[in-house]
XYZ file of C-alpha atoms in Angstrom:
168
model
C -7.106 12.199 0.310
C -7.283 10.676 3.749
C -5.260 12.514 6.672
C -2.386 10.977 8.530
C -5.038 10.950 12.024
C -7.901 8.610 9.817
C -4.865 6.569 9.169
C -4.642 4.588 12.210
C -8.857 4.682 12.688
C -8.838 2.616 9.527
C -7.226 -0.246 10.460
C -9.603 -0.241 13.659
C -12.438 -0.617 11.366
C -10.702 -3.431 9.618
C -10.590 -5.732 12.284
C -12.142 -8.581 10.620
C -8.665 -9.280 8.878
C -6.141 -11.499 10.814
C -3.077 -9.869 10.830
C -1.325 -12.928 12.583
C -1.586 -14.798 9.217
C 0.403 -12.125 7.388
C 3.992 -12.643 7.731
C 5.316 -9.725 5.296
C 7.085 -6.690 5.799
C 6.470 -3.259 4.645
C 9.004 -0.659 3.350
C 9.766 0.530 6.421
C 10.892 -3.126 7.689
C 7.974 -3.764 10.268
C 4.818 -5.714 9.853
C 3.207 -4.868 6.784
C -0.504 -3.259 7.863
C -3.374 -3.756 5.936
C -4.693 -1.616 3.047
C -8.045 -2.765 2.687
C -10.101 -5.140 3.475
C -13.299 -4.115 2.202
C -13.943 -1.833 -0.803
C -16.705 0.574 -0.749
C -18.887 -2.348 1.334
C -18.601 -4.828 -1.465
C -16.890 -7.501 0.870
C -14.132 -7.265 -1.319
C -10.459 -7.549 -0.299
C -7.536 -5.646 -1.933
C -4.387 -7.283 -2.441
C -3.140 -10.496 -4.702
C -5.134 -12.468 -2.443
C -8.279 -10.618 -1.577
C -6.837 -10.821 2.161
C -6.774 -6.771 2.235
C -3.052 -6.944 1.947
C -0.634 -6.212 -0.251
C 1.392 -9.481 -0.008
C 2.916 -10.850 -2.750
C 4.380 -14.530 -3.646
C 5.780 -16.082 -6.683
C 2.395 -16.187 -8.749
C 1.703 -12.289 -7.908
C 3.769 -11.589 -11.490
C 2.685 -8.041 -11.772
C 3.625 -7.706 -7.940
C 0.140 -6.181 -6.236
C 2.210 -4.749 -3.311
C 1.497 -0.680 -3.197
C -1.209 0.219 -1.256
C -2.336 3.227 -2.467
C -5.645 5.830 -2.766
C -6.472 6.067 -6.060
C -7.366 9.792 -7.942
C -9.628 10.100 -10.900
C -6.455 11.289 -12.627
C -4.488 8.214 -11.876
C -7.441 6.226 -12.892
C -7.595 8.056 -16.073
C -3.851 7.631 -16.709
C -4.012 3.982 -16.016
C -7.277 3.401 -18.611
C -5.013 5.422 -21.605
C -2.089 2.854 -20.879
C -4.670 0.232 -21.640
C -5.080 -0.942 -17.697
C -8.710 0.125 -17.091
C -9.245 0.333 -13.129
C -12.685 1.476 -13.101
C -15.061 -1.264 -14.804
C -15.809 -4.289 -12.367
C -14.634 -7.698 -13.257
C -16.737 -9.999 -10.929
C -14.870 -13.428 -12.374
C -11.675 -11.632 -10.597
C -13.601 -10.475 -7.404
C -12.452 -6.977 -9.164
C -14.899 -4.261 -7.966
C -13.950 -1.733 -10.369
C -12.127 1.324 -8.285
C -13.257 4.496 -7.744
C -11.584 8.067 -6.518
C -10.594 7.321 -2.873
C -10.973 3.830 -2.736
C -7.321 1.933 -1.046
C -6.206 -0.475 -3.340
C -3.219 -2.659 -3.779
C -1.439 -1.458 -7.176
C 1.183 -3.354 -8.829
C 4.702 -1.626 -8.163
C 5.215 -1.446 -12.211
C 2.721 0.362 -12.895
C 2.700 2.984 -9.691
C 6.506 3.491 -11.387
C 4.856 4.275 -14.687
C 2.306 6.496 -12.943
C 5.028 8.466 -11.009
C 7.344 9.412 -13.914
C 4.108 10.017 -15.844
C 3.410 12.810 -13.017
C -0.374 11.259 -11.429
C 1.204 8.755 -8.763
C -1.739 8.302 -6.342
C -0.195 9.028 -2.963
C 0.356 5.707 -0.884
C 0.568 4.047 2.887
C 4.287 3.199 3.609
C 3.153 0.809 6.578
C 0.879 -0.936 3.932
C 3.132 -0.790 0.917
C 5.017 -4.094 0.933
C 9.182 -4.387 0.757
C 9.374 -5.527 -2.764
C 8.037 -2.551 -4.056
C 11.556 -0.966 -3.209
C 12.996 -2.955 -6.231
C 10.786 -0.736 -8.636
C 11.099 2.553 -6.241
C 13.341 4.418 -3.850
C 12.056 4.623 -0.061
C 12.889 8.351 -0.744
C 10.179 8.607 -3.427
C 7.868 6.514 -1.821
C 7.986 8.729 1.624
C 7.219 11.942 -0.790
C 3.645 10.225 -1.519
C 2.839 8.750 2.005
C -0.150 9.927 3.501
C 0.914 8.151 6.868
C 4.306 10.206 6.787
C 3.650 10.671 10.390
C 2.673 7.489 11.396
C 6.245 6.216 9.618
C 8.314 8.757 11.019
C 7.264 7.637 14.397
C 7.724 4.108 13.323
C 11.435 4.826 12.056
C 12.149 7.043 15.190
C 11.445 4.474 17.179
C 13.098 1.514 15.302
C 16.288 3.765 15.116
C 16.118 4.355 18.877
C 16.022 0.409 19.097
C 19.254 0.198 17.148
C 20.461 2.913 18.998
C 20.083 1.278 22.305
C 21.226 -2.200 20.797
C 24.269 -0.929 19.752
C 25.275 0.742 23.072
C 25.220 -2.399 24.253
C 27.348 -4.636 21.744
């Protein structure tokens, strides 16, 4: 799995995606980041969209909004519950995922995964709000390879609200 420090050094290499477009929010309740933007050099986006986010709207039904790292044993998991991950569908722009790749999972089935015991651990700052309906921020923060990242993200929004309500 990726470490918290080549956390922030890919989004630098993901420049090409414009982040001013994306008006979303992540579970934490800032800007939602982007997963990926471009799988394994295909040119391929995650995300409902292809945009490299995991934004969501009213025809996202199986609500692509976890940005995750997938495992061989996820992978595995999701192919016995009749969701195979791995074989490319080009009419979909679907590249077919691979161990390590970022992709934007639908909140459903990272549920499934979790009480099944192979959750592929996930980016909080890239995992958009609406997955909370399907899972606690508690649970979520016990897979999040940018724990550190989001602590310092919290910290500092609770500092905010600290200093805002000194003030009222």
């Amino acid at each position: 799995l990726s470490n918290d420090d080549d956390y922030e050094a890919e989004f630098d290499e993901e420049e090409n995606v414009d982040a001013s477009k994306v008006q979303s929010c992540n579970v934490l309740g800032t800007l939602l980041k982007p997963c990926c933007a471009n799988v394994r050099g295909t040119g391929i986006g995650t995300g409902f969209y292809r945009n490299g986010y995991c934004s969501t709207g009213e025809n996202d039904t199986g609500r692509h909004t976890v940005c995750v790292e997938v495992t061989d044993d996820f992978l595995n998991f999701s192919a016995s519950v009749g969701n195979d991950l791995s074989t490319p569908v080009p009419e979909y722009s679907f590249p077919g995922l691979k161990n390590g790749d970022k992709w934007c999972l639908c909140a459903a089935r990272w549920s499934q995964a979790y009480h099944a015991g192979v959750a592929p651990k996930l980016f909080l700052q890239s995992t958009h709000e609406k997955t909370l309906t399907y899972a606690p921020i508690e649970i979520l923060r016990m897979f999040a390879i940018d724990q550190k990242a989001s602590d310092e993200v919290l910290r500092t929004l609770n500092d905010k609200r600290a200093t805002l309500n000194k003030l009222l």
